[in-house]
GROMACS .gro file of C-alpha atoms in nm:
model
  117
    1MET     CA    1   2.391  -0.010   0.749
    2LYS     CA    2   2.249  -0.211   0.461
    3ALA     CA    3   2.112  -0.478   0.693
    4ARG     CA    4   1.914  -0.216   0.882
    5ALA     CA    5   1.769  -0.078   0.557
    6LEU     CA    6   1.674  -0.423   0.431
    7THR     CA    7   1.458  -0.491   0.735
    8ALA     CA    8   1.233  -0.189   0.674
    9GLY     CA    9   1.022  -0.352   0.404
   10PRO     CA   10   1.059  -0.546   0.082
   11SER     CA   11   1.046  -0.258  -0.160
   12GLY     CA   12   1.157   0.038   0.044
   13GLY     CA   13   1.435  -0.151   0.220
   14LEU     CA   14   1.588  -0.302  -0.093
   15GLY     CA   15   1.561   0.028  -0.272
   16ALA     CA   16   1.730   0.209   0.015
   17GLY     CA   17   2.006  -0.051   0.029
   18LEU     CA   18   2.070  -0.022  -0.344
   19SER     CA   19   2.070   0.355  -0.370
   20ARG     CA   20   2.229   0.423  -0.026
   21THR     CA   21   1.968   0.689   0.042
   22TYR     CA   22   1.655   0.663   0.246
   23TRP     CA   23   1.422   0.844   0.006
   24SER     CA   24   1.280   0.513  -0.107
   25LEU     CA   25   1.146   0.443   0.242
   26LEU     CA   26   0.879   0.709   0.184
   27VAL     CA   27   0.675   0.444   0.004
   28LEU     CA   28   0.611   0.279   0.343
   29ILE     CA   29   0.371   0.564   0.421
   30PHE     CA   30   0.145   0.444   0.140
   31TYR     CA   31   0.147   0.091   0.280
   32VAL     CA   32   0.011   0.226   0.608
   33LEU     CA   33  -0.247   0.450   0.438
   34CYS     CA   34  -0.378   0.190   0.193
   35PRO     CA   35  -0.613  -0.012   0.419
   36ILE     CA   36  -0.746   0.285   0.617
   37PRO     CA   37  -1.038   0.374   0.380
   38PHE     CA   38  -1.161   0.013   0.387
   39PHE     CA   39  -1.141  -0.004   0.765
   40ILE     CA   40  -1.339   0.319   0.795
   41VAL     CA   41  -1.608   0.201   0.552
   42LYS     CA   42  -1.633  -0.139   0.716
   43ARG     CA   43  -1.680   0.030   1.052
   44LEU     CA   44  -1.941   0.273   0.916
   45LEU     CA   45  -2.140   0.005   0.737
   46ASP     CA   46  -2.141  -0.215   1.047
   47ASP     CA   47  -2.262   0.074   1.261
   48LEU     CA   48  -2.527   0.201   1.022
   49ASP     CA   49  -2.656  -0.138   0.904
   50ALA     CA   50  -2.719   0.019   0.566
   51SER     CA   51  -2.549  -0.120   0.260
   52THR     CA   52  -2.495   0.202   0.073
   53SER     CA   53  -2.248   0.168  -0.206
   54ALA     CA   54  -2.156   0.538  -0.201
   55CYS     CA   55  -1.927   0.485   0.098
   56GLN     CA   56  -1.767   0.183  -0.064
   57GLU     CA   57  -1.713   0.369  -0.390
   58LEU     CA   58  -1.550   0.657  -0.204
   59ALA     CA   59  -1.320   0.411  -0.027
   60TYR     CA   60  -1.230   0.253  -0.363
   61PHE     CA   61  -1.154   0.600  -0.500
   62PHE     CA   62  -0.924   0.695  -0.211
   63THR     CA   63  -0.752   0.357  -0.212
   64THR     CA   64  -0.693   0.380  -0.587
   65GLY     CA   65  -0.533   0.721  -0.537
   66ILE     CA   66  -0.307   0.582  -0.265
   67VAL     CA   67  -0.201   0.285  -0.479
   68VAL     CA   68  -0.132   0.501  -0.785
   69SER     CA   69   0.071   0.738  -0.567
   70ALA     CA   70   0.272   0.445  -0.430
   71PHE     CA   71   0.365   0.346  -0.785
   72ALA     CA   72   0.430   0.705  -0.897
   73LEU     CA   73   0.659   0.802  -0.609
   74PRO     CA   74   0.952   0.576  -0.707
   75ILE     CA   75   0.931   0.690  -1.068
   76VAL     CA   76   0.935   1.055  -0.965
   77LEU     CA   77   1.226   0.996  -0.725
   78ALA     CA   78   1.424   0.820  -0.999
   79ARG     CA   79   1.337   1.087  -1.253
   80VAL     CA   80   1.481   1.364  -1.034
   81SER     CA   81   1.788   1.144  -0.961
   82LEU     CA   82   1.726   1.104  -0.589
   83ILE     CA   83   1.735   0.725  -0.629
   84LYS     CA   84   1.879   0.499  -0.897
   85TRP     CA   85   1.660   0.333  -1.159
   86GLY     CA   86   1.749  -0.009  -1.020
   87ALA     CA   87   1.612   0.097  -0.683
   88CYS     CA   88   1.301   0.223  -0.861
   89GLY     CA   89   1.253  -0.117  -1.022
   90LEU     CA   90   1.289  -0.292  -0.688
   91MET     CA   91   1.038  -0.055  -0.531
   92LEU     CA   92   0.787  -0.113  -0.811
   93ALA     CA   93   0.828  -0.490  -0.781
   94GLY     CA   94   0.782  -0.464  -0.405
   95ASN     CA   95   0.470  -0.253  -0.457
   96VAL     CA   96   0.320  -0.526  -0.674
   97VAL     CA   97   0.388  -0.788  -0.408
   98ILE     CA   98   0.256  -0.577  -0.121
   99PHE     CA   99  -0.063  -0.466  -0.294
  100ILE     CA  100  -0.143  -0.817  -0.419
  101THR     CA  101  -0.100  -0.932  -0.059
  102PHE     CA  102  -0.335  -0.656   0.061
  103GLN     CA  103  -0.594  -0.754  -0.199
  104ALA     CA  104  -0.571  -1.122  -0.106
  105ALA     CA  105  -0.608  -1.040   0.263
  106PHE     CA  106  -0.914  -0.825   0.200
  107PHE     CA  107  -1.063  -1.097  -0.018
  108VAL     CA  108  -1.010  -1.371   0.238
  109PHE     CA  109  -1.080  -1.182   0.560
  110GLY     CA  110  -1.325  -0.922   0.429
  111ARG     CA  111  -1.619  -1.151   0.367
  112GLY     CA  112  -1.921  -1.129   0.589
  113ASP     CA  113  -2.007  -1.499   0.593
  114ASP     CA  114  -2.022  -1.731   0.891
  115PHE     CA  115  -1.693  -1.902   0.816
  116SER     CA  116  -1.396  -1.711   0.958
  117TRP     CA  117  -1.030  -1.785   1.010
   0.00000   0.00000   0.00000
């Protein structure tokens, strides 16, 4: 049972394996939602050929809300005793790793120059 929980993701899986509940897997929803505003804005700016920063700022706003919610969820779950504090720490550490990876991927692959991978 623990092996199945550990394969779900670095933070949610380890947190679920430690606390023996699957509440910590809810953070995976935020990992799916995080890049969606950037993909929408990138698609809109490519279609419109207008570099308006209002769309980008709105995407930054929504993405910031998603990231803050991903960090707040484990703390709230630990505070109401649905998960253990150790699982909360693992989830927060996993969030840092995942969101740094997202930021690095957007930095490397999000440029509009001629060089591409």
